[in-house]
mmCIF file of C-alpha atoms in Angstrom:
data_model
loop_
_atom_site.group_PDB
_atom_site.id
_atom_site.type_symbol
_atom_site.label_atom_id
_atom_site.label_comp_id
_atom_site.label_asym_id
_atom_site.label_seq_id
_atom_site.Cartn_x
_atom_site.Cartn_y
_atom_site.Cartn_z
ATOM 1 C CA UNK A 1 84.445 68.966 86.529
ATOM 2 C CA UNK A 2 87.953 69.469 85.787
ATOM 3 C CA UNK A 3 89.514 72.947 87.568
ATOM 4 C CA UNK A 4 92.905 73.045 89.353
ATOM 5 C CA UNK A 5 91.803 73.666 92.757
ATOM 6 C CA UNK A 6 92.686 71.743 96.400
ATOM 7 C CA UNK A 7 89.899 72.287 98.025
ATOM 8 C CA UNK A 8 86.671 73.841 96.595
ATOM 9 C CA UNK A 9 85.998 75.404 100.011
ATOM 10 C CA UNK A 10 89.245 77.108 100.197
ATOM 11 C CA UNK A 11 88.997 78.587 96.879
ATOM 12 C CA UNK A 12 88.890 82.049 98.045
ATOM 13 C CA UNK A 13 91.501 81.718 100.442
ATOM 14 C CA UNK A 14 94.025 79.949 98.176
ATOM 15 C CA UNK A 15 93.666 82.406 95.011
ATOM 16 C CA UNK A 16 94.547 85.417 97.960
ATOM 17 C CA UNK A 17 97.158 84.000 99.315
ATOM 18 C CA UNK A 18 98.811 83.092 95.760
ATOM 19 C CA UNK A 19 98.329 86.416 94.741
ATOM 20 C CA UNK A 20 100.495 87.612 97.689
ATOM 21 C CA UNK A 21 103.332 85.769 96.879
ATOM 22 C CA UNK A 22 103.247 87.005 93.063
ATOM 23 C CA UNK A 23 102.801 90.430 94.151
ATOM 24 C CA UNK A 24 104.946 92.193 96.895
ATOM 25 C CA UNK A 25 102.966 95.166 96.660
ATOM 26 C CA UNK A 26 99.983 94.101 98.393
ATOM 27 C CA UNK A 27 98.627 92.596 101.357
ATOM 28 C CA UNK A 28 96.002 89.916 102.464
ATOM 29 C CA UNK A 29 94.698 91.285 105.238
ATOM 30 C CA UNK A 30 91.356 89.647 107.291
ATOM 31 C CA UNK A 31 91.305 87.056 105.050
ATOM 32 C CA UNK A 32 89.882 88.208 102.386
ATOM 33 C CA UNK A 33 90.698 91.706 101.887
ATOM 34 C CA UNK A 34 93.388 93.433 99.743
ATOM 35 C CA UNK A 35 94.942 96.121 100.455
ATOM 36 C CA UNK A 36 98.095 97.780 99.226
ATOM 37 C CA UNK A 37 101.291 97.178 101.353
ATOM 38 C CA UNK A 38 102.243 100.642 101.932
ATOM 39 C CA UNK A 39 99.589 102.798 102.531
ATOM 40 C CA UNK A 40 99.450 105.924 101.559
ATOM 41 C CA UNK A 41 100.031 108.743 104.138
ATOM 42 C CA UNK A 42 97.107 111.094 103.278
ATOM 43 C CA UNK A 43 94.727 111.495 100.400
ATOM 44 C CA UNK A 44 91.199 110.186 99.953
ATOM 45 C CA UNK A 45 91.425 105.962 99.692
ATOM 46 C CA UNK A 46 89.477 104.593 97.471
ATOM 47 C CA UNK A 47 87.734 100.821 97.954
ATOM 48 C CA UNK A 48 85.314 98.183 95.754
ATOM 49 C CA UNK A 49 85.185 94.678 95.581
ATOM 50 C CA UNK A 50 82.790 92.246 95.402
ATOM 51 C CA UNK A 51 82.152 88.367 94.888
ATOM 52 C CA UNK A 52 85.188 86.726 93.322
ATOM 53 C CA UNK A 53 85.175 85.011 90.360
ATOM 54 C CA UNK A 54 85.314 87.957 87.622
ATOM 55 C CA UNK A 55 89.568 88.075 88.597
ATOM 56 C CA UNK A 56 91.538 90.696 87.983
ATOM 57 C CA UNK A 57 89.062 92.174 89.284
ATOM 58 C CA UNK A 58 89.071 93.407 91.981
ATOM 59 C CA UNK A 59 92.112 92.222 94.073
ATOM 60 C CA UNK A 60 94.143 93.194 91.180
ATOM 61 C CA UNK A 61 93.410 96.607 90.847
ATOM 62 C CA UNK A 62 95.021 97.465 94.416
ATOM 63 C CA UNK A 63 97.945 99.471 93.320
ATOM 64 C CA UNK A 64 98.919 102.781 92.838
ATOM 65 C CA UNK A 65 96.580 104.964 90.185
ATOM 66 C CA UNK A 66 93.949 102.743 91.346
ATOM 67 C CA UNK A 67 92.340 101.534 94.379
ATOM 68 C CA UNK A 68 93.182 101.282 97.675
ATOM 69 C CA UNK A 69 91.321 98.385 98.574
ATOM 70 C CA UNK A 70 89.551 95.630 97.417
ATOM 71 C CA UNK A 71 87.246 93.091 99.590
ATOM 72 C CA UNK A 72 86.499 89.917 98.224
ATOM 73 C CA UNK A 73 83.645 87.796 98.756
ATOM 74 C CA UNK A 74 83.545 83.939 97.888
ATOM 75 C CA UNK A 75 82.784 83.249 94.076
ATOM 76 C CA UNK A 76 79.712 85.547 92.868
ATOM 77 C CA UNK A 77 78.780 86.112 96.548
ATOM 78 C CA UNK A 78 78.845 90.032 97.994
ATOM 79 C CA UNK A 79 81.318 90.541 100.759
ATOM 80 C CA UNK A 80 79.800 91.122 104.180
ATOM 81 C CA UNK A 81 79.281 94.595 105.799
ATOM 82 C CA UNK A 82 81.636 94.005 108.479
ATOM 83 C CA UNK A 83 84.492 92.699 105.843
ATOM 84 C CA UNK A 84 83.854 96.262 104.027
ATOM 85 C CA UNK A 85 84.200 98.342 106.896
ATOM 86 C CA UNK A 86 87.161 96.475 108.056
ATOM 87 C CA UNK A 87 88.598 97.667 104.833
ATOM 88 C CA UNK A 88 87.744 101.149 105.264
ATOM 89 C CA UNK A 89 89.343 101.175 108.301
ATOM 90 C CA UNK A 90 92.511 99.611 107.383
ATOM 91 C CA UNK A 91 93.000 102.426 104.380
ATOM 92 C CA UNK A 92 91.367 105.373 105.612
ATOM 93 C CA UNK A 93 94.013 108.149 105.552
ATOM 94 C CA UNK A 94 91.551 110.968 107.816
ATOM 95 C CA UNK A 95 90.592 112.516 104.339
ATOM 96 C CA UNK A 96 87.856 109.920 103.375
ATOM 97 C CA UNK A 97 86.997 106.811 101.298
ATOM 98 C CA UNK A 98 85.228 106.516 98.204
ATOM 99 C CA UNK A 99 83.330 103.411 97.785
ATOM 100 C CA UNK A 100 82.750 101.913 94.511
ATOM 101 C CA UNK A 101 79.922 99.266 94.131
ATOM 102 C CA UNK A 102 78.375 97.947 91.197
ATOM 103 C CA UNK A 103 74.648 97.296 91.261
ATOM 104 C CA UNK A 104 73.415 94.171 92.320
ATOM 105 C CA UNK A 105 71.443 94.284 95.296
ATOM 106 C CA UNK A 106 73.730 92.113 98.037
ATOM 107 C CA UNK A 107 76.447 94.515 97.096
ATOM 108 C CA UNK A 108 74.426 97.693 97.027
ATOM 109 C CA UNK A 109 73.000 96.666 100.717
ATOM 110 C CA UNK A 110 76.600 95.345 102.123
ATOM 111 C CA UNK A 111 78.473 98.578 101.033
ATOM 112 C CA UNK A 112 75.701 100.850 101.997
ATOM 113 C CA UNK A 113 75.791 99.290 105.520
ATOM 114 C CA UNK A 114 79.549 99.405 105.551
ATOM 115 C CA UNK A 115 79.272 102.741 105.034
ATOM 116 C CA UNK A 116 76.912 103.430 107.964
ATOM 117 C CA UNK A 117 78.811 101.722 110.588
ATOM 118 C CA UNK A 118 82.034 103.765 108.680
ATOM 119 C CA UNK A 119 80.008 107.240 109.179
ATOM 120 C CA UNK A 120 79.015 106.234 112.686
ATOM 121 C CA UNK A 121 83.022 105.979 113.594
ATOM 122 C CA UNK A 122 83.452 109.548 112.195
ATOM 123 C CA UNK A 123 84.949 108.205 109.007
ATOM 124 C CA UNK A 124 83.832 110.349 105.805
ATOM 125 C CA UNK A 125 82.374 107.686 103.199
ATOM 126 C CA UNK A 126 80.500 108.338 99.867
ATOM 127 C CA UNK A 127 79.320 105.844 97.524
ATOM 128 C CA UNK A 128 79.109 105.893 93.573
ATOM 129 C CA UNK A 129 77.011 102.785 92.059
ATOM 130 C CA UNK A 130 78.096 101.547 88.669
ATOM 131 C CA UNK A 131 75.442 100.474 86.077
ATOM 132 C CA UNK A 132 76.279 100.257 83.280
ATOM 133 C CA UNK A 133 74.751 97.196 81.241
ATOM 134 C CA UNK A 134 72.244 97.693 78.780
ATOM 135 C CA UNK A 135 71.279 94.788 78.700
ATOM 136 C CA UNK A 136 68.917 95.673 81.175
ATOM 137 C CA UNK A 137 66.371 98.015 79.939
ATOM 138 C CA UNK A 138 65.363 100.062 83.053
ATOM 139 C CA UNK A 139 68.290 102.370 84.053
ATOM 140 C CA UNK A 140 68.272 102.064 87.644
ATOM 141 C CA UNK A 141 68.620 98.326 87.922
ATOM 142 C CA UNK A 142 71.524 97.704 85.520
ATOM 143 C CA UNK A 143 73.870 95.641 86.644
ATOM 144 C CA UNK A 144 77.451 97.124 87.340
ATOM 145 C CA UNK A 145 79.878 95.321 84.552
ATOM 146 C CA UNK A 146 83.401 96.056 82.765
ATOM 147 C CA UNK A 147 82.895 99.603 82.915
ATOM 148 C CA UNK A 148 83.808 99.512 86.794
ATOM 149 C CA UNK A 149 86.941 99.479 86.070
ATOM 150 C CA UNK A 150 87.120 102.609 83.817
ATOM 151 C CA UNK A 151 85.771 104.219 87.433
ATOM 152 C CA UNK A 152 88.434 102.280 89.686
ATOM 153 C CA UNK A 153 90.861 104.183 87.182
ATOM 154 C CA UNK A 154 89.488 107.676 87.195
ATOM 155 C CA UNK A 155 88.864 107.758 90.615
ATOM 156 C CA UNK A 156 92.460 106.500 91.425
ATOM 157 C CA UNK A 157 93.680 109.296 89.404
ATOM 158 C CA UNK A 158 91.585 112.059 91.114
ATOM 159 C CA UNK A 159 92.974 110.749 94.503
ATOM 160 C CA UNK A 160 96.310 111.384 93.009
ATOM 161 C CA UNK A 161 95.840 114.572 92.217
ATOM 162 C CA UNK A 162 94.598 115.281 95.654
ATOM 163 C CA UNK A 163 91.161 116.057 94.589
ATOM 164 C CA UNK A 164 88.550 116.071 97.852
ATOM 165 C CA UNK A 165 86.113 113.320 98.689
ATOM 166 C CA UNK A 166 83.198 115.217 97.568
ATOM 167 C CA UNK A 167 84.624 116.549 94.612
ATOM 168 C CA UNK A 168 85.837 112.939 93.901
ATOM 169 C CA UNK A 169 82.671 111.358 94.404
ATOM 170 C CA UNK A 170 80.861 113.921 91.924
ATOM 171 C CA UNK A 171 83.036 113.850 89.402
ATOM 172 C CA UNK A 172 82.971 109.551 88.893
ATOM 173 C CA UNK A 173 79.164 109.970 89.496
ATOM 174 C CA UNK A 174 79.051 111.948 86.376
ATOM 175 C CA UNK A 175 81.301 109.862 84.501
ATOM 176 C CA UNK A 176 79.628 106.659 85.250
ATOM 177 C CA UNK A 177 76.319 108.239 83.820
ATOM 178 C CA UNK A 178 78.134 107.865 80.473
ATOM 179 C CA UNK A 179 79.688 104.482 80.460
ATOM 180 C CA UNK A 180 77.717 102.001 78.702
ATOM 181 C CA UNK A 181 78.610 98.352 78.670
ATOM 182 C CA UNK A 182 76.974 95.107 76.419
ATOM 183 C CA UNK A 183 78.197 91.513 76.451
ATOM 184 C CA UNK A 184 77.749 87.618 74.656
ATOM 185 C CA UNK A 185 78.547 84.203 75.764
ATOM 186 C CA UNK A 186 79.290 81.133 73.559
ATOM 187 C CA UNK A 187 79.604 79.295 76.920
ATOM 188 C CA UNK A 188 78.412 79.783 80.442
ATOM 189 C CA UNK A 189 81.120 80.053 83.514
ATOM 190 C CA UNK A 190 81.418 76.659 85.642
ATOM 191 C CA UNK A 191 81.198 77.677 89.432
ATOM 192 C CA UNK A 192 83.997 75.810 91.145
ATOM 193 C CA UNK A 193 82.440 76.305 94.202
ATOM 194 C CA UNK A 194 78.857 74.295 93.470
ATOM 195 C CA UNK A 195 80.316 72.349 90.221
ATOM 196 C CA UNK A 196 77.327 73.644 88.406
ATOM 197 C CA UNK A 197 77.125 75.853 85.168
ATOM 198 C CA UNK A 198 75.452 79.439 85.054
ATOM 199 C CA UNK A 199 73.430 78.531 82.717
ATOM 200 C CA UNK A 200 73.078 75.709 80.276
ATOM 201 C CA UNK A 201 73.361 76.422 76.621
ATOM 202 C CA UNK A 202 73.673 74.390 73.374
ATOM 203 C CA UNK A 203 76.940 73.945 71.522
ATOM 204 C CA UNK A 204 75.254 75.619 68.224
ATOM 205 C CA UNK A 205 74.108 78.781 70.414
ATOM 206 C CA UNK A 206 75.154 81.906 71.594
ATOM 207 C CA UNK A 207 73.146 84.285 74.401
ATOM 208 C CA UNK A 208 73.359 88.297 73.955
ATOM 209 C CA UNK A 209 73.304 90.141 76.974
ATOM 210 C CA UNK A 210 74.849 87.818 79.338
ATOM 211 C CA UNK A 211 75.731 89.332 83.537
ATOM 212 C CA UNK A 212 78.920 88.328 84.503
ATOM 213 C CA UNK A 213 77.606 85.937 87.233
ATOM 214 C CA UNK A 214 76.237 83.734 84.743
ATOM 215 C CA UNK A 215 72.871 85.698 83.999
ATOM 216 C CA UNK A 216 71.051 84.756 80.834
ATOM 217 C CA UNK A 217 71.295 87.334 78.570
ATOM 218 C CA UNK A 218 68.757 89.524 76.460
ATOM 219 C CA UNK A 219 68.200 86.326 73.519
ATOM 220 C CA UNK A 220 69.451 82.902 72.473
ATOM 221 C CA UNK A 221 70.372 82.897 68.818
ATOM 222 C CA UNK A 222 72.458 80.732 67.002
ATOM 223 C CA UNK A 223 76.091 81.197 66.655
ATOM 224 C CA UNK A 224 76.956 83.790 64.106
ATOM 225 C CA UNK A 225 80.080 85.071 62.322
ATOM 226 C CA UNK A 226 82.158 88.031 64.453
ATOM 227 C CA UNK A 227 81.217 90.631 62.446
ATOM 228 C CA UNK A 228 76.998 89.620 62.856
ATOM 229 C CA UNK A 229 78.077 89.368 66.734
ATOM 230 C CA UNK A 230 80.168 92.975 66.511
ATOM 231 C CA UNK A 231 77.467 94.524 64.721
ATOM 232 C CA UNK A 232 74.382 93.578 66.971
ATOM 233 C CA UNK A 233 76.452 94.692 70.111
ATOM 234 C CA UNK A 234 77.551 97.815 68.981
ATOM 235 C CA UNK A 235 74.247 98.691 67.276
ATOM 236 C CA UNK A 236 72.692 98.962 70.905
ATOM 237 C CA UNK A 237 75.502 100.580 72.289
ATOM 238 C CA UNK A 238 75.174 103.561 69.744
ATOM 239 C CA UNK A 239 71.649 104.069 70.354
ATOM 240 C CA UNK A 240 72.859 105.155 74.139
ATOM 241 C CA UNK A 241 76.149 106.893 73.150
ATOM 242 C CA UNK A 242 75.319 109.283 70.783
ATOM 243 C CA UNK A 243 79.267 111.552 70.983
ATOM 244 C CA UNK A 244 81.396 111.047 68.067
ATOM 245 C CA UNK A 245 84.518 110.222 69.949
ATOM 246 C CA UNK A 246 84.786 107.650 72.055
ATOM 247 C CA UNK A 247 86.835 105.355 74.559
ATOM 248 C CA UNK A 248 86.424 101.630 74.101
ATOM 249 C CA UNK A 249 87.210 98.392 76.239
ATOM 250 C CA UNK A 250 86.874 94.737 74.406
ATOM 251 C CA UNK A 251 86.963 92.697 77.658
ATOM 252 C CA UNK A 252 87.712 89.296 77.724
ATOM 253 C CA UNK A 253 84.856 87.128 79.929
ATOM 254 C CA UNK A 254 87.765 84.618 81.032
ATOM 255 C CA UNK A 255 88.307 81.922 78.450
ATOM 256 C CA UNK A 256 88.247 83.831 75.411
ATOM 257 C CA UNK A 257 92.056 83.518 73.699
ATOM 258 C CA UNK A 258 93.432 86.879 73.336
ATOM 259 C CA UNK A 259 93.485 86.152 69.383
ATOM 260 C CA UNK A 260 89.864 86.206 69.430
ATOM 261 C CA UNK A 261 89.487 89.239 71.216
ATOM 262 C CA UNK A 262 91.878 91.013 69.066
ATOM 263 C CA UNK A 263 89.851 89.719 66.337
ATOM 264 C CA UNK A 264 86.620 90.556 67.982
ATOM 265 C CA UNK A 265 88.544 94.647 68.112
ATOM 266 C CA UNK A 266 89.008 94.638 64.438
ATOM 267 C CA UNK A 267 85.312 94.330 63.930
ATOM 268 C CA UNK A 268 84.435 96.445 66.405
ATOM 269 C CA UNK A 269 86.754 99.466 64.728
ATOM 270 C CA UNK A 270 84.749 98.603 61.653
ATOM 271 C CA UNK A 271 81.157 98.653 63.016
ATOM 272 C CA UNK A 272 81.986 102.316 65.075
ATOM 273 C CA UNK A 273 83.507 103.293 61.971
ATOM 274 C CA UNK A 274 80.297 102.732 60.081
ATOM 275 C CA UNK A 275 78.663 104.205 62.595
ATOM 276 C CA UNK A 276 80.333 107.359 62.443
ATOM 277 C CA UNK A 277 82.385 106.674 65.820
ATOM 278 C CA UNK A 278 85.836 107.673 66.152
ATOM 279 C CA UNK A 279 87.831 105.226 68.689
ATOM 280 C CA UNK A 280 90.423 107.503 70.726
ATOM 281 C CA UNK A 281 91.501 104.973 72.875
ATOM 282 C CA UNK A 282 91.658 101.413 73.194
ATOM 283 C CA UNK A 283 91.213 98.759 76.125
ATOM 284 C CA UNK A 284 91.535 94.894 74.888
ATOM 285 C CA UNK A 285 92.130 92.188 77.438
ATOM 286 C CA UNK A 286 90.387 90.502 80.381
ATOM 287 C CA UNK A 287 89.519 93.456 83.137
ATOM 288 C CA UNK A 288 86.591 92.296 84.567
ATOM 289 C CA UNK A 289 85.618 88.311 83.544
ATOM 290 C CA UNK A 290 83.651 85.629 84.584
ATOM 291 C CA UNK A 291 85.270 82.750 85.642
ATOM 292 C CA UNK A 292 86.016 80.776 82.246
ATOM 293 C CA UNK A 293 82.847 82.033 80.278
ATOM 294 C CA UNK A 294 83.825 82.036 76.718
ATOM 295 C CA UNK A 295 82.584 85.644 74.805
ATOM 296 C CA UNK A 296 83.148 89.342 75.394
ATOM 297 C CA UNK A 297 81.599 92.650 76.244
ATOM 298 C CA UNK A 298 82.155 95.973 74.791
ATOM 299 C CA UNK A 299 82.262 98.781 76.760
ATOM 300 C CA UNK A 300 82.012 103.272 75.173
ATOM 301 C CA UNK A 301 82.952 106.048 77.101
ATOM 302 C CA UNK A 302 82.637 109.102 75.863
ATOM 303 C CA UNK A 303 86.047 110.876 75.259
ATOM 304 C CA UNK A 304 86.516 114.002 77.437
ATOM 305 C CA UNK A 305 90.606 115.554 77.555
ATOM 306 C CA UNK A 306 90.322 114.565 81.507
ATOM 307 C CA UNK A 307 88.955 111.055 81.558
ATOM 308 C CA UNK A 308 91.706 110.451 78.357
ATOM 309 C CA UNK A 309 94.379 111.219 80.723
ATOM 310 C CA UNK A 310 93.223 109.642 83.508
ATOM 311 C CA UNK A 311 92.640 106.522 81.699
ATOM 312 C CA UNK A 312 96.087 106.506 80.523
ATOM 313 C CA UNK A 313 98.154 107.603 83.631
ATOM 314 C CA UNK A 314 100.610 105.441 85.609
ATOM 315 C CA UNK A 315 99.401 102.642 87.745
ATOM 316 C CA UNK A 316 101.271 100.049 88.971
ATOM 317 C CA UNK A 317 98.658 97.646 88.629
ATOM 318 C CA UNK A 318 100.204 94.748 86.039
ATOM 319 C CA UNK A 319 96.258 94.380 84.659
ATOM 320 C CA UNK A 320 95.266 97.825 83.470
ATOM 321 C CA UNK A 321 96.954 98.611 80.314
ATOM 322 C CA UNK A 322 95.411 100.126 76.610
#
């Protein structure tokens, strides 16, 4: 296993602290929590995070137009309840904390406590739960993927504005219900931590409906042309979003050269187009990845005037850009 690292046990630790010296604007606090260097005065704070591994997400959203916080567990591994309310304590303003948490059931159960212990302290805390992979058939357990960080956005922006915590928390609730997310994977991720692959995989195949934690995906085909790939993805994703205009993110799983995923866009236009879709706006890069998994995921939103702008305001984060 080849992967520049000092000490596999310190992986967490090191990636932080290197981020802190790249970036003035935030702060490693308890180890393994980011948090934004000047905290804001008043204003509902908003926090996610999760296992590491799927960089920038989420250290790398803490910034301005985004979150507030981020806590970071070791490689694919929840944070602890205690790390979580730590953050909410360090960013909590007296107007309230949103937490964002996509579903899988160690971060569900971690943030949920969290928010108990937060409650029981007198802080205000509501919860929104991201699912939006089809991949997974029944609603309620699909896994929380790239379209997280359309919510990180949005609900940045509605802190902005100065929106409450309840009218925060409704209003990303609602707009999650329409995200929809699908990926592939020519390779599986390598876990630095264990040395071991996700999953194993021959060089002539691809899997279709990968997790970003190395999950198998949905079928195990051979490797096909872009377009045949484009086509199958979006296909599914259609069959869910059924507005004519739409948002779209082409996210980058971590080892897939920007070249591809530009290529990967230009099919994409052409299979919505076909479809009778009308792309508004346009996300291509890595937002939320999976260690060095080679492939991509697709992600529709559909276009409303506020999300647009939201989507598209300031943020000082260097990693959220259209």
């Amino acid at each position: 296993m080849k992967k520049l690292v000092q000490d596999k046990q310190h992986f967490l630790k090191d990636m932080l602290e290197g981020m802190q010296y790249a970036n003035s604007d935030i702060e490693v606090i308890h180890d393994t929590i980011v948090v934004r260097q000047s905290k804001k005065q008043s204003g509902v704070a908003i926090v996610s995070g999760g296992g590491s591994g799927h960089e920038p997400a989420h250290a790398g959203y803490v910034a301005s137009g985004m979150l507030d916080a981020a806590v970071c567990g070791e490689v694919f591994t929840s944070p602890t309840p205690d790390k979580v309310l730590d953050a909410i304590k360090a960013v909590n303003t007296g107007d309230g904390v949103l937490l964002i948490v996509k579903n899988y059931a160690g971060d569900v159960m971690n943030f949920e406590m969290a928010q108990e212990m937060a409650q029981m302290e007198g802080i205000d805390v509501e919860t929104v739960i991201v699912r939006d992979d089809i991949a997974i058939e029944d609603v309620k357990q699909r896994r929380g993927v790239a379209g997280t960080v359309f919510a990180h956005k949005y609900a940045g922006y509605l802190a902005d504005q100065g929106e409450a915590l309840s009218t925060i928390q409704s209003k990303v609730a609602t707009f999650i219900e329409g995200i929809r997310s699908i990926g592939m994977a020519l390779t599986p991720p390598m876990v630095p931590t264990t040395g071991k692959y996700g999953f194993d995989i021959d060089e002539k195949d691809m899997e279709i409906g990968i997790g970003i934690h190395g999950e198998k995906g949905l079928k195990r085909i051979p490797v096909e042309p872009i377009q045949s790939i484009t086509d199958q993805l979006v296909e599914r994703l259609v069959e869910e979003v059924q507005d004519e205009e739409v948002i779209v993110m082409v996210n980058g799983m971590g080892a897939t050269p920007l070249s591809e995923l530009n290529i990967a866009t230009k099919y994409v236009a052409q299979s919505l187009q076909s479809q009778g879709k009308t792309v508004l706006s346009w996300f291509v890069g890595d937002y939320m990845t999976s260690l060095d998994m080679q492939g991509f995921s697709i992600t529709l939103v559909p276009y409303q005037e506020e999300i647009s702008k939201a989507l598209n305001a300031p943020t000082a984060s260097q990693y959220f850009a259209n």
